Short mmCIF file of C-alpha atoms in Angstrom, two decimals:
data_model
loop_
_atom_site.label_atom_id
_atom_site.label_comp_id
_atom_site.label_asym_id
_atom_site.label_seq_id
_atom_site.Cartn_x
_atom_site.Cartn_y
_atom_site.Cartn_z
CA LEU M 1 -26.80 -6.70 -42.53
CA ASN M 2 -29.13 -7.34 -39.63
CA GLU M 3 -29.68 -11.10 -38.60
CA ARG M 4 -31.45 -12.38 -35.79
CA MET M 5 -31.74 -16.05 -34.56
CA THR M 6 -34.47 -16.81 -32.12
CA PHE M 7 -35.00 -20.05 -30.26
CA ASN M 8 -37.87 -21.23 -28.58
CA GLY M 9 -36.75 -24.22 -26.48
CA GLU M 10 -33.81 -26.09 -27.83
CA CYS M 11 -31.11 -24.38 -29.51
CA PRO M 12 -30.03 -26.42 -32.79
CA PHE M 13 -26.49 -27.07 -33.47
CA ILE M 14 -25.96 -26.76 -37.33
CA THR M 15 -22.17 -27.29 -37.91
CA LEU M 16 -19.71 -28.89 -40.42
CA ARG M 17 -17.42 -30.03 -37.61
CA GLU M 18 -17.66 -31.88 -34.34
CA LEU M 19 -18.58 -29.67 -31.55
CA GLY M 20 -17.37 -29.67 -28.01
CA TYR M 21 -20.62 -29.13 -26.43
CA LYS M 22 -19.26 -28.62 -23.03
CA THR M 23 -16.78 -26.03 -24.05
CA PRO M 24 -19.17 -23.01 -24.29
CA ILE M 25 -20.60 -23.95 -20.92
CA TRP M 26 -17.17 -23.65 -19.31
CA GLU M 27 -16.47 -20.55 -21.10
CA ILE M 28 -19.66 -19.07 -19.67
CA LEU M 29 -18.98 -20.27 -16.08
CA TRP M 30 -15.33 -18.90 -16.46
CA ILE M 31 -16.82 -15.43 -17.57
CA ALA M 32 -19.99 -14.97 -15.79
CA GLN M 33 -19.56 -17.13 -12.59
CA LEU M 34 -15.83 -16.73 -12.00
CA LYS M 35 -15.90 -13.27 -13.60
CA SER M 36 -12.18 -14.17 -14.47
CA ASN M 37 -9.91 -12.89 -17.14
CA LYS M 38 -7.32 -15.61 -16.28
CA VAL M 39 -6.90 -18.35 -18.86
CA ASP M 40 -5.52 -20.71 -16.07
CA ASP M 41 -9.01 -20.31 -14.41
CA LEU M 42 -10.52 -21.64 -17.52
CA ARG M 43 -8.07 -24.56 -17.76
CA ALA M 44 -8.80 -25.59 -14.21
CA LEU M 45 -12.44 -25.61 -15.01
CA THR M 46 -12.00 -27.85 -18.09
CA GLY M 47 -9.25 -29.92 -16.93
CA LYS M 48 -7.43 -29.27 -20.33
CA GLU M 49 -4.12 -27.81 -20.88
CA LYS M 50 -5.17 -25.90 -24.07
CA THR M 51 -7.92 -23.49 -24.78
CA ILE M 52 -8.98 -21.37 -27.79
CA TRP M 53 -8.17 -18.43 -25.31
CA ASP M 54 -4.40 -19.48 -25.38
CA GLN M 55 -3.90 -17.23 -28.51
CA TRP M 56 -4.99 -14.16 -26.55
CA GLU M 57 -3.31 -14.97 -23.18
CA LYS M 58 -0.66 -12.34 -22.22
CA GLU M 59 2.48 -12.68 -20.07
CA ASP M 60 0.50 -12.15 -17.13
CA GLY M 61 -1.72 -14.95 -17.69
CA THR M 62 -4.73 -12.99 -18.40
CA ILE M 63 -6.67 -11.53 -21.50
CA LEU M 64 -6.29 -8.19 -19.78
CA LYS M 65 -9.36 -5.91 -19.29
CA ALA M 66 -11.74 -8.35 -21.40
CA TYR M 67 -14.66 -10.38 -20.55
CA GLY M 68 -14.86 -11.32 -16.78
CA TRP M 69 -12.66 -8.35 -15.82
CA GLN M 70 -15.62 -6.23 -17.15
CA LEU M 71 -18.21 -8.10 -15.00
CA ARG M 72 -16.03 -7.98 -12.00
CA ASN M 73 -14.60 -4.43 -12.00
CA LYS M 74 -17.48 -2.36 -13.57
CA LYS M 75 -19.78 -1.58 -10.60
CA ARG M 76 -22.75 0.32 -9.67
CA LYS M 77 -23.77 1.70 -6.21
CA VAL M 78 -27.09 0.56 -5.09
CA LYS M 79 -29.16 1.79 -2.00
CA LEU M 80 -29.39 -0.77 0.41
CA ASP M 81 -33.05 -2.10 0.61
CA GLU M 82 -34.84 -5.05 1.87
CA VAL M 83 -34.45 -7.26 -1.22
CA LEU M 84 -30.76 -6.49 -1.39
CA HIS M 85 -30.36 -6.95 2.40
CA GLN M 86 -31.94 -10.31 2.26
CA MET M 87 -29.73 -11.35 -0.79
CA ILE M 88 -26.73 -10.53 0.93
CA LEU M 89 -27.95 -12.24 4.23
CA ASN M 90 -28.61 -15.39 1.92
CA LYS M 91 -25.14 -15.10 0.39
CA GLU M 92 -26.65 -14.76 -3.18
CA LEU M 93 -24.37 -12.06 -3.80
CA GLU M 94 -20.66 -11.55 -3.48
CA ILE M 95 -20.54 -8.35 -1.64
CA GLN M 96 -17.25 -7.58 -0.27
CA ARG M 97 -16.17 -4.19 1.88
CA GLN M 98 -17.95 -2.11 -0.64
CA ILE M 99 -20.43 -0.12 1.75
CA ASP M 100 -20.75 3.59 1.64
CA MET M 101 -22.94 6.18 3.55
CA LYS M 102 -24.49 8.98 2.13
CA ASP M 103 -27.08 11.15 3.54
CA GLY M 104 -27.92 8.69 6.09
CA GLU M 105 -28.47 5.89 3.54
CA VAL M 106 -26.33 2.93 3.15
CA TYR M 107 -25.06 2.02 -0.44
CA VAL M 108 -23.47 -1.08 -1.71
CA GLU M 109 -21.38 -1.53 -4.83
CA LEU M 110 -22.55 -4.38 -6.92
CA ASP M 111 -20.51 -5.72 -9.84
CA GLN M 112 -22.55 -6.38 -13.15
CA ILE M 113 -23.45 -9.96 -12.38
CA ASP M 114 -24.59 -9.19 -8.81
CA HIS M 115 -26.51 -6.23 -10.09
CA LEU M 116 -28.24 -8.32 -12.66
CA LEU M 117 -29.41 -10.91 -9.94
CA TYR M 118 -30.49 -8.08 -7.58
CA SER M 119 -32.42 -6.54 -10.69
CA LEU M 120 -34.04 -9.74 -11.70
CA ARG M 121 -35.34 -10.09 -8.05
CA LYS M 122 -36.20 -6.42 -7.36
CA ASN M 123 -37.99 -5.62 -10.71
CA PRO M 124 -38.03 -8.52 -13.01
CA TYR M 125 -40.12 -6.46 -15.37
CA SER M 126 -37.60 -3.61 -16.01
CA ASN M 127 -36.13 -3.16 -19.42
CA GLN M 128 -33.00 -2.02 -18.11
CA ILE M 129 -31.38 -5.19 -16.96
CA LYS M 130 -28.27 -5.68 -18.97
CA THR M 131 -24.60 -6.50 -18.91
CA THR M 132 -22.05 -5.02 -21.21
CA LEU M 133 -18.39 -6.25 -21.95
CA TRP M 134 -18.08 -3.41 -24.17
CA SER M 135 -16.22 -0.57 -22.40
CA VAL M 136 -14.86 2.01 -24.77
CA GLU M 137 -12.20 3.42 -22.49
CA ASP M 138 -10.83 -0.20 -21.99
CA ILE M 139 -11.00 -1.72 -25.49
CA GLU M 140 -7.29 -0.81 -26.08
CA SER M 141 -6.39 -2.53 -22.76
CA MET M 142 -8.07 -5.87 -23.93
CA ALA M 143 -6.35 -8.75 -25.64
CA LEU M 144 -9.43 -9.17 -27.59
CA PRO M 145 -12.34 -6.88 -27.93
CA PRO M 146 -15.32 -8.92 -26.78
CA CYS M 147 -17.35 -10.63 -29.42
CA ALA M 148 -20.41 -11.37 -27.38
CA TYR M 149 -20.57 -8.01 -25.89
CA GLU M 150 -24.01 -7.41 -24.07
CA THR M 151 -26.78 -9.24 -22.61
CA HIS M 152 -30.42 -7.88 -22.11
CA TRP M 153 -32.60 -9.56 -19.74
CA GLN M 154 -36.37 -9.25 -19.87
CA THR M 155 -39.46 -10.90 -18.40
CA TRP M 156 -42.75 -11.15 -19.86
CA ASP M 157 -45.43 -13.94 -19.87
CA GLU M 158 -43.76 -15.05 -16.58
CA LYS M 159 -40.68 -16.11 -18.55
CA LEU M 160 -37.21 -14.89 -18.59
CA HIS M 161 -35.77 -13.92 -22.04
CA LEU M 162 -32.28 -13.21 -23.03
CA THR M 163 -31.06 -11.18 -25.85
CA LEU M 164 -27.31 -11.53 -26.56
CA ASN M 165 -25.69 -9.06 -28.83
CA ILE M 166 -22.54 -10.42 -30.68
CA ARG M 167 -20.33 -8.08 -32.75
CA SER M 168 -18.56 -11.00 -34.52
CA ASN M 169 -19.56 -14.54 -34.97
CA HIS M 170 -18.56 -17.54 -37.24
CA MET M 171 -21.86 -18.75 -38.72
CA PRO M 172 -22.50 -21.71 -38.62
CA LEU M 173 -19.34 -22.99 -37.17
CA GLY M 174 -18.81 -20.89 -34.10
CA ASN M 175 -22.58 -19.89 -33.52
#
């Protein structure tokens, strides 16, 4: 079964139950902006004591190596160029002390989100601008294997397009 949903403009919410429209936004901020796997970080964002993630929260307060952990910890070394240098100076990226020298060139480690932002600036027409939460070696160390596991960002007709790959979804209730 191969299903694809495409939205141009607004995304319809077809559901049989009341939706918390802010909840998915909080979760995206928790995972992509905070790059967090700590359920308390999500609670702090929402101001609520309970989340849907409570059922997967482990004793250490995390969902282990899932979601935000993957975005924060899976990194790529990128050769320092003018675009990257300017983004670092403008504090558009969260670079820590991850600088390496090789053959007289300077390299910086970028997590998946910073690499995504850099790639969109450097070469927005690339077909390789992706993030992935599916790491085969880490699946057993995740409280829950990721349902939404990959994004693919593409630019055409001067517009940014996003494809989100999902392995498991509750249609139409959770979609």
